[in-house]
CSV table of C-alpha atoms in Angstrom, one decimal:
chain,number,residue,atom,x,y,z
A,184,MET,CA,99.9,78.0,147.6
A,185,ARG,CA,101.0,81.2,145.6
A,186,THR,CA,101.7,80.6,142.0
A,187,GLU,CA,105.1,81.6,140.7
A,188,PRO,CA,105.0,84.8,138.6
A,189,LYS,CA,107.0,83.2,135.8
A,190,THR,CA,104.3,80.5,135.6
A,191,ILE,CA,101.6,83.0,135.1
A,192,LEU,CA,103.5,84.9,132.5
A,193,TYR,CA,104.4,81.7,130.7
A,194,PHE,CA,100.7,80.7,130.8
A,195,LEU,CA,99.7,84.1,129.3
A,196,TRP,CA,102.4,83.7,126.5
A,197,HIS,CA,101.5,80.0,125.8
A,198,TYR,CA,97.7,80.6,125.5
A,199,TYR,CA,97.8,84.1,124.1
A,200,GLU,CA,95.3,83.4,121.2
A,201,PRO,CA,92.4,82.2,123.3
A,202,ILE,CA,93.1,84.8,125.9
A,203,GLN,CA,93.1,87.5,123.3
A,204,GLU,CA,89.7,86.3,122.0
A,205,LEU,CA,88.4,86.4,125.6
A,206,PHE,CA,89.7,89.9,126.0
A,207,ASP,CA,87.8,90.9,122.7
A,208,ALA,CA,84.7,89.3,124.0
A,209,GLN,CA,84.8,91.2,127.3
A,210,SER,CA,85.6,94.4,125.4
A,211,ARG,CA,82.6,93.9,123.2
A,212,ASP,CA,80.1,92.6,125.8
A,213,GLY,CA,81.4,93.8,129.0
A,214,TYR,CA,81.9,90.3,130.5
A,215,ILE,CA,82.6,86.8,129.3
A,216,ARG,CA,79.7,84.4,129.0
A,217,LYS,CA,80.4,80.9,130.4
A,218,GLU,CA,79.3,79.4,127.0
A,219,THR,CA,81.8,82.0,125.2
A,220,LEU,CA,84.6,80.8,127.4
A,221,LYS,CA,84.0,77.1,126.6
A,222,GLU,CA,83.5,77.7,122.9
A,223,ILE,CA,86.8,79.8,122.6
A,224,CYS,CA,88.7,77.2,124.7
A,225,GLY,CA,87.2,74.3,122.7
A,226,ARG,CA,88.0,75.8,119.4
A,227,HIS,CA,91.7,76.1,120.3
A,228,GLY,CA,91.8,72.6,121.8
A,229,HIS,CA,92.6,73.8,125.4
A,230,ASP,CA,91.0,73.1,128.7
A,231,ILE,CA,92.3,76.1,130.6
A,232,GLU,CA,89.2,77.3,132.3
A,233,GLY,CA,90.4,76.0,135.7
A,234,LYS,CA,93.9,77.5,135.3
A,235,LEU,CA,92.4,81.0,134.4
A,236,THR,CA,90.6,81.1,137.8
A,237,GLU,CA,93.4,79.4,139.7
A,238,TYR,CA,96.0,82.0,138.5
A,239,LYS,CA,93.3,84.7,139.3
A,240,ILE,CA,93.3,86.0,135.7
A,241,LEU,CA,89.5,85.6,135.5
A,242,LYS,CA,87.0,86.0,138.3
A,243,ASN,CA,83.4,84.8,138.4
A,244,VAL,CA,80.5,87.1,137.9
A,245,ASN,CA,77.5,84.9,138.8
A,246,THR,CA,77.8,82.1,136.3
A,247,ASP,CA,79.9,84.2,133.8
A,248,TYR,CA,83.5,85.6,134.0
A,249,GLU,CA,85.5,88.7,133.6
A,250,PHE,CA,89.2,89.6,133.6
A,251,ARG,CA,90.6,90.9,136.8
A,252,THR,CA,91.4,94.7,136.5
A,253,VAL,CA,95.1,94.3,136.6
A,254,PHE,CA,95.2,91.7,133.8
A,255,TYR,CA,92.6,93.6,131.7
A,256,GLY,CA,94.8,96.7,132.0
A,257,LEU,CA,97.9,94.6,131.0
A,258,LEU,CA,96.1,93.2,128.0
A,259,GLU,CA,94.9,96.7,127.0
A,260,PHE,CA,98.4,98.0,127.2
A,261,ILE,CA,100.1,95.2,125.2
A,262,MET,CA,97.4,95.1,122.6
A,263,ASN,CA,97.0,98.9,122.4
A,264,GLU,CA,93.3,98.3,122.6
A,265,PHE,CA,92.2,101.1,124.8
A,266,LYS,CA,88.5,102.0,125.1
A,267,PRO,CA,88.1,105.8,125.2
A,268,MET,CA,86.9,106.9,128.7
A,269,LEU,CA,84.2,109.6,129.1
A,270,PRO,CA,85.9,112.8,130.4
A,271,GLU,CA,83.7,112.6,133.5
A,272,THR,CA,85.2,109.2,134.2
A,273,ILE,CA,88.7,110.9,134.1
A,274,GLU,CA,87.4,113.9,136.1
A,275,LYS,CA,87.3,111.6,139.2
A,276,TYR,CA,91.1,112.2,139.5
A,277,HIS,CA,90.3,115.8,140.1
A,278,HIS,CA,88.7,115.0,143.4
A,279,SER,CA,91.4,112.4,144.6
A,280,ILE,CA,94.3,114.7,143.6
A,281,SER,CA,92.7,117.7,145.3
A,282,GLU,CA,92.0,115.9,148.5
A,283,LEU,CA,95.5,114.4,148.7
A,284,PHE,CA,97.1,117.9,147.9
A,285,ARG,CA,94.7,119.4,150.7
A,286,LYS,CA,96.0,116.8,153.3
A,287,ILE,CA,99.7,117.2,152.2
A,288,ARG,CA,99.5,121.0,152.5
A,289,LYS,CA,97.8,120.7,156.0
A,290,GLY,CA,100.0,117.9,157.3
A,291,VAL,CA,103.4,118.8,155.9
A,292,HIS,CA,104.9,119.0,159.4
A,293,GLU,CA,103.0,116.1,160.9
A,294,GLU,CA,103.8,112.3,160.8
A,295,LYS,CA,106.6,111.9,158.2
A,296,PHE,CA,105.6,108.4,157.0
A,297,ILE,CA,102.0,109.6,156.4
A,298,LEU,CA,103.3,112.6,154.3
A,299,MET,CA,105.6,110.3,152.3
A,300,GLN,CA,102.6,107.9,151.6
A,301,ARG,CA,100.4,110.8,150.5
A,302,LEU,CA,103.1,112.1,148.2
A,303,THR,CA,103.5,108.6,146.7
A,304,ASP,CA,99.7,108.3,146.3
A,305,LEU,CA,99.6,111.8,144.7
A,306,THR,CA,102.2,110.8,142.2
A,307,SER,CA,100.3,107.5,141.5
A,308,GLU,CA,97.0,109.3,140.9
A,309,THR,CA,98.6,112.0,138.7
A,310,ARG,CA,100.3,109.3,136.6
A,311,ASP,CA,97.0,107.3,136.2
A,312,PHE,CA,95.3,110.5,135.1
A,313,SER,CA,98.1,111.4,132.6
A,314,GLU,CA,98.1,108.0,131.1
A,315,GLY,CA,94.2,108.0,130.8
A,316,VAL,CA,94.3,111.3,128.9
A,317,GLU,CA,97.0,110.0,126.6
A,318,ASN,CA,95.1,106.7,126.0
A,319,ASN,CA,92.0,108.7,125.3
A,320,THR,CA,93.7,111.0,122.8
A,321,LEU,CA,95.5,108.2,120.9
A,322,LYS,CA,92.4,106.1,120.7
A,323,LEU,CA,90.2,109.0,119.4
A,324,LEU,CA,92.8,110.0,117.0
A,325,ALA,CA,93.1,106.4,115.6
A,326,LYS,CA,89.3,106.0,115.5
A,327,THR,CA,88.9,109.3,113.8
A,328,ARG,CA,91.5,108.4,111.1
A,329,GLU,CA,89.5,105.1,110.5
A,330,LEU,CA,86.3,107.2,110.1
A,331,LYS,CA,87.9,109.5,107.8
A,332,ALA,CA,89.2,106.6,105.5
A,333,ASN,CA,85.7,105.1,106.1
A,334,MET,CA,87.2,101.6,106.6
A,335,GLU,CA,83.9,100.3,108.0
A,336,LYS,CA,81.9,101.6,104.9
A,337,VAL,CA,79.5,103.6,107.0
A,338,ASP,CA,77.2,106.0,105.2
A,339,TYR,CA,77.7,109.8,105.3
A,340,ARG,CA,74.9,110.4,107.9
A,341,ASP,CA,76.5,108.0,110.4
A,342,LYS,CA,79.9,109.5,109.9
A,343,ILE,CA,78.5,113.0,110.7
A,344,ARG,CA,76.7,111.5,113.8
A,345,LYS,CA,79.9,109.9,115.1
A,346,ALA,CA,82.1,112.8,114.4
A,347,SER,CA,79.5,115.1,116.2
A,348,GLU,CA,79.3,112.8,119.3
A,349,TRP,CA,83.1,112.6,119.7
A,350,ILE,CA,83.4,116.4,119.6
A,351,GLU,CA,80.5,116.9,122.0
A,352,TYR,CA,81.2,114.0,124.5
A,353,TYR,CA,84.9,113.6,124.4
A,354,ILE,CA,87.0,116.4,122.8
A,355,LEU,CA,85.4,119.5,124.2
A,356,PRO,CA,85.2,118.2,127.7
A,357,MET,CA,88.8,116.9,127.5
A,358,ASN,CA,89.9,120.3,126.4
A,359,LYS,CA,88.2,121.8,129.4
A,360,ILE,CA,89.9,119.4,131.7
A,361,LEU,CA,93.3,120.2,130.2
A,362,ASP,CA,92.9,124.0,130.1
A,363,ILE,CA,95.4,125.2,132.5
A,364,HIS,CA,93.8,128.8,132.5
A,365,HIS,CA,90.5,127.2,133.8
A,366,THR,CA,90.6,127.5,137.6
A,367,SER,CA,88.5,124.2,138.0
A,368,SER,CA,90.5,122.2,135.6
A,369,ILE,CA,92.8,119.3,136.7
A,370,ALA,CA,95.7,120.9,134.7
A,371,ASN,CA,95.3,124.1,136.8
A,372,LYS,CA,95.3,122.0,140.0
A,373,LEU,CA,98.5,120.2,139.0
A,374,PHE,CA,100.1,123.5,138.2
A,375,GLU,CA,99.2,124.8,141.7
A,376,ILE,CA,100.6,121.6,143.3
A,377,ALA,CA,103.8,122.0,141.3
A,378,ASN,CA,104.3,125.5,142.6
A,379,PHE,CA,103.7,124.3,146.1
A,380,ALA,CA,106.2,121.3,145.7
A,381,ASN,CA,108.8,123.8,144.3
A,382,GLU,CA,108.5,126.0,147.2
A,383,LYS,CA,108.8,123.1,149.7
A,384,ARG,CA,111.8,121.5,148.1
A,385,LEU,CA,113.6,124.8,148.6
A,386,LEU,CA,112.4,125.6,152.1
A,387,VAL,CA,112.0,122.3,154.0
A,388,SER,CA,115.1,121.5,156.1
A,389,GLU,CA,114.6,117.8,156.5
A,390,GLU,CA,116.5,116.0,153.8
A,391,GLN,CA,114.2,113.1,152.9
A,392,THR,CA,111.1,115.3,152.8
A,393,ARG,CA,112.9,117.9,150.7
A,394,GLN,CA,113.9,115.2,148.3
A,395,ALA,CA,110.4,113.8,148.1
A,396,PHE,CA,109.0,117.2,147.2
A,397,GLU,CA,111.8,117.7,144.7
A,398,LYS,CA,111.0,114.5,143.0
A,399,LEU,CA,107.2,115.4,143.0
A,400,TYR,CA,108.0,118.7,141.5
A,401,TYR,CA,110.1,117.5,138.5
A,402,PHE,CA,107.4,114.8,138.0
A,403,LEU,CA,104.7,117.4,137.8
A,404,LEU,CA,106.7,119.4,135.4
A,405,GLN,CA,107.0,116.4,133.1
A,406,THR,CA,103.3,115.7,133.5
A,407,ASN,CA,102.3,119.2,132.6
A,408,ASP,CA,104.4,119.0,129.4
A,409,ASP,CA,102.6,115.7,128.5
A,410,LEU,CA,99.3,117.1,129.1
A,411,LEU,CA,100.1,120.2,127.1
A,412,ARG,CA,101.1,118.0,124.2
A,413,GLN,CA,97.9,116.0,124.5
A,414,SER,CA,96.0,119.2,124.5
A,415,LYS,CA,97.7,120.3,121.3
A,416,ILE,CA,96.9,117.1,119.6
A,417,LEU,CA,93.2,117.6,120.5
A,418,THR,CA,93.0,121.1,119.3
A,419,ASN,CA,95.5,121.2,116.4
A,420,GLU,CA,95.0,117.7,114.9
A,421,LEU,CA,92.0,115.8,116.2
A,422,LEU,CA,89.4,118.6,116.2
A,423,PRO,CA,90.2,119.8,112.6
A,424,LEU,CA,90.2,116.3,111.5
A,425,ILE,CA,86.7,115.6,112.8
A,426,GLU,CA,85.6,119.0,111.4
A,427,ARG,CA,86.7,117.9,108.0
A,428,ILE,CA,84.7,114.7,108.2
A,429,ARG,CA,81.7,116.9,109.1
A,430,THR,CA,82.2,119.0,106.0
A,431,GLU,CA,83.9,116.6,103.5
A,432,SER,CA,80.9,116.6,101.2
A,433,ILE,CA,81.4,119.8,99.2
A,434,ILE,CA,78.0,119.4,97.4
A,435,LEU,CA,76.2,118.8,100.7
A,436,SER,CA,78.0,121.6,102.5
A,437,GLY,CA,77.3,124.0,99.7
A,438,PHE,CA,73.7,123.1,99.6
A,439,ILE,CA,73.3,123.5,103.3
A,440,GLU,CA,74.9,127.0,103.1
A,441,PHE,CA,72.6,127.8,100.2
A,442,LEU,CA,69.5,126.7,102.2
A,443,LYS,CA,70.5,128.9,105.1
A,444,ASP,CA,70.0,132.0,102.9
A,445,PRO,CA,68.6,131.0,99.5
A,446,PHE,CA,68.1,134.6,98.5
A,447,ASP,CA,71.6,135.8,99.3
A,448,VAL,CA,73.1,134.7,96.0
A,449,PRO,CA,71.6,134.0,92.6
A,450,VAL,CA,70.3,130.5,92.1
A,451,PRO,CA,73.1,128.5,90.3
A,452,GLN,CA,72.3,127.2,86.7
A,453,MET,CA,72.1,123.4,87.4
A,454,LEU,CA,72.3,122.3,83.8
A,455,LYS,CA,75.1,124.3,82.3
A,456,THR,CA,77.0,123.0,79.3
A,457,SER,CA,80.7,123.4,79.1
A,458,ARG,CA,83.2,123.4,76.3
A,459,ASP,CA,86.4,121.3,76.7
A,460,MET,CA,89.5,121.7,74.7
A,461,VAL,CA,91.0,118.6,73.1
A,462,TYR,CA,94.1,118.8,75.5
A,463,ASN,CA,91.9,119.0,78.5
A,464,ARG,CA,92.8,116.0,80.8
A,465,HIS,CA,89.0,115.1,81.1
A,466,MET,CA,88.6,115.2,77.3
A,467,GLU,CA,89.0,111.4,76.9
A,468,LEU,CA,86.6,110.6,79.7
A,469,ASN,CA,83.9,113.1,78.5
A,470,ALA,CA,84.3,111.8,74.9
A,471,THR,CA,83.9,108.2,76.1
A,472,GLU,CA,80.9,109.1,78.1
A,473,PHE,CA,79.3,110.9,75.1
A,474,TRP,CA,79.8,108.1,72.7
A,475,GLU,CA,78.8,105.3,75.1
A,476,GLN,CA,75.2,106.7,75.0
A,477,PHE,CA,74.9,105.7,71.3
A,478,GLU,CA,76.4,102.2,71.7
A,479,ARG,CA,73.2,100.3,72.1
A,480,VAL,CA,70.8,102.4,70.1
A,481,GLU,CA,68.7,100.2,67.8
A,482,LYS,CA,67.4,101.5,64.5
A,483,VAL,CA,63.7,102.4,64.6
A,484,TYR,CA,61.6,103.0,61.6
A,485,ILE,CA,58.3,104.8,61.8
A,486,ASN,CA,55.7,104.8,59.1
A,487,GLU,CA,53.3,107.6,59.0
A,488,ALA,CA,49.9,106.4,60.0
A,489,GLY,CA,47.7,105.9,57.0
A,490,SER,CA,50.3,106.1,54.3
A,491,GLY,CA,50.0,102.4,53.4
A,492,LYS,CA,53.5,102.4,51.8
A,493,PRO,CA,56.3,100.5,53.3
A,494,ALA,CA,59.4,102.5,54.1
A,495,TRP,CA,62.3,102.3,51.6
A,496,LEU,CA,65.5,100.8,53.2
A,497,PHE,CA,68.8,101.3,51.5
A,498,ASP,CA,70.3,97.9,51.1
A,499,ARG,CA,73.8,99.1,51.0
A,500,GLU,CA,75.6,95.8,50.8
A,501,ALA,CA,73.4,94.6,47.9
A,502,TYR,CA,74.0,97.7,45.8
A,503,LYS,CA,77.8,97.7,46.7
A,504,ASP,CA,78.0,94.1,45.6
A,505,LYS,CA,76.2,94.9,42.3
A,506,LEU,CA,78.5,97.9,41.7
A,507,ASP,CA,81.6,95.7,42.4
A,508,LYS,CA,80.5,93.1,39.9
A,509,SER,CA,80.0,95.9,37.3
A,510,LEU,CA,83.4,97.4,37.7
A,511,PRO,CA,85.0,99.2,35.9
A,512,VAL,CA,82.1,101.5,35.4
A,513,GLU,CA,82.8,104.4,33.0
A,514,ASP,CA,80.1,106.7,34.3
A,515,PHE,CA,78.7,106.2,37.8
A,516,PHE,CA,75.5,108.3,37.3
A,517,ASP,CA,74.8,106.6,34.0
A,518,PHE,CA,75.1,103.3,35.8
A,519,LEU,CA,72.8,104.6,38.4
A,520,GLY,CA,70.1,105.7,35.9
A,521,THR,CA,70.2,102.4,34.2
A,522,GLU,CA,69.8,100.6,37.6
A,523,TRP,CA,66.9,102.6,38.6
A,524,ASN,CA,65.1,102.5,35.2
A,525,GLU,CA,65.1,98.6,35.5
A,526,LYS,CA,63.2,99.0,38.8
A,527,GLN,CA,60.7,101.5,37.5
A,528,GLU,CA,60.3,103.0,41.0
A,529,VAL,CA,59.9,106.5,42.1
A,530,PHE,CA,63.4,108.1,42.2
A,531,ASP,CA,63.4,110.7,44.9
A,532,GLU,CA,66.1,112.7,46.7
A,533,GLU,CA,66.6,110.2,49.5
A,534,LYS,CA,67.4,107.4,47.0
A,535,PHE,CA,69.7,109.6,45.1
A,536,PHE,CA,71.8,110.6,48.0
A,537,ALA,CA,71.8,107.1,49.5
A,538,PHE,CA,73.1,105.6,46.3
A,539,THR,CA,75.7,108.5,45.9
A,540,THR,CA,77.4,107.5,49.3
A,541,LEU,CA,78.7,104.4,47.5
A,542,LEU,CA,81.3,106.6,45.9
A,543,PHE,CA,82.9,107.1,49.3
A,544,GLU,CA,83.8,103.5,49.7
A,545,GLU,CA,87.6,103.1,50.3
A,546,ASP,CA,88.1,100.3,47.9
A,547,LEU,CA,86.9,102.3,45.0
A,548,LYS,CA,89.1,104.5,42.8
A,549,LEU,CA,87.4,107.5,41.2
A,550,GLU,CA,88.5,109.4,38.1
A,551,PHE,CA,87.0,112.5,36.3
A,552,PRO,CA,88.0,112.1,32.8
A,553,ASP,CA,86.2,115.2,31.5
A,554,LYS,CA,85.2,117.7,34.2
A,555,SER,CA,83.3,119.9,31.7
A,556,SER,CA,81.0,117.1,30.8
A,557,GLN,CA,78.0,117.0,33.1
A,558,HIS,CA,74.7,115.0,33.3
A,559,ARG,CA,71.3,116.0,34.5
A,560,ILE,CA,69.7,113.5,37.0
A,561,ARG,CA,66.0,114.1,37.7
A,562,THR,CA,64.5,113.0,40.9
A,563,GLU,CA,60.9,113.2,42.0
A,564,ASN,CA,61.1,116.9,42.9
A,565,MET,CA,64.6,118.1,41.9
A,566,THR,CA,67.1,118.1,39.0
A,567,TYR,CA,70.8,117.7,39.7
A,568,ARG,CA,73.8,118.5,37.5
A,569,VAL,CA,76.5,115.9,38.2
A,570,PRO,CA,80.0,115.2,36.6
A,571,LYS,CA,81.0,112.1,34.7
A,572,ILE,CA,82.8,109.8,37.2
A,573,LYS,CA,84.6,106.7,36.2
A,574,VAL,CA,84.8,104.0,39.0
A,575,ASP,CA,87.2,101.2,39.3
A,576,LYS,CA,88.6,98.9,41.8
A,577,ASN,CA,91.4,100.5,43.9
A,578,GLY,CA,94.7,98.9,43.2
A,579,ILE,CA,95.8,98.5,46.8
A,580,PHE,CA,93.0,96.1,47.6
């Protein structure tokens, strides 16, 4: 007993989720394994295996399953999940359309119902061909944009490989099929049929036949416009987009060009310093990068081999604390001399300058009561003339 169409449509709507997963499984593997069917139906809590075959949605392939062509095409259309066809697969329409056109031209005055059937079949074949081209173009455009955005995180080499394959196996052959100036292209054949239909719609006296040719003529005009639009998408949008993917790495592209003729231009200076102004928009980033390299540098002290003397380390906090406790100090360098005489150590230039840096502490206030009065500080190798400096605690602290 034939199932009501509404029953099948309701079944597809009600069990859409498991049917969608079955569609994905067939699109991925080419067929639906028996175990996959049971797993998907079991996960959704439905026992619909019998209904899928009863409604002729699925058919058996040995022990496995696959969607019937009409339902697979319907799901492809409503999900917009078209799988790009190879141009040679689309090329089959060239033979069927050419053969129908040959028989129509030969039998235009023969049996009327046969002529009508051939005209209908020619329209159907042309429509299938046009839709196949459109689906291919849209799917390739979507996949190319995904590849450009690198949504699947593929590495650069795989991106180049995919882009090159699409150009070689899909886009260039498709352009050839759609080239109306190419005598063996389908577009050229449809143009020839449109001219023939235009002639017959004006010359044939029988009304029904004349209307059939007129209908075919305007349909072919619309089809040629659609094919021209698809051809423009291929050449003006899709092909440049893929070319950009192939050349998106400026460094790699430049290096490839350099390797093609390494003696054509001077070898670039790879390590070239640059000078940035403070208002350069990259200044902050460059400065951050520069200072970050010193963040984790640890102090390292190296003794010369064989000296036997431990390195002198300036204990800044200890000397600062001693100075703070002695404030106010009437003469800093006099205080320094007293301090060093108590230690009875060699007083060299390193110790002199290290101790002098205490004068730059922000919490100290310096006064120069008599600028003409100067001391002589003798170090191990040098004698320095220094002013009298009065040191006190800064009032704001």
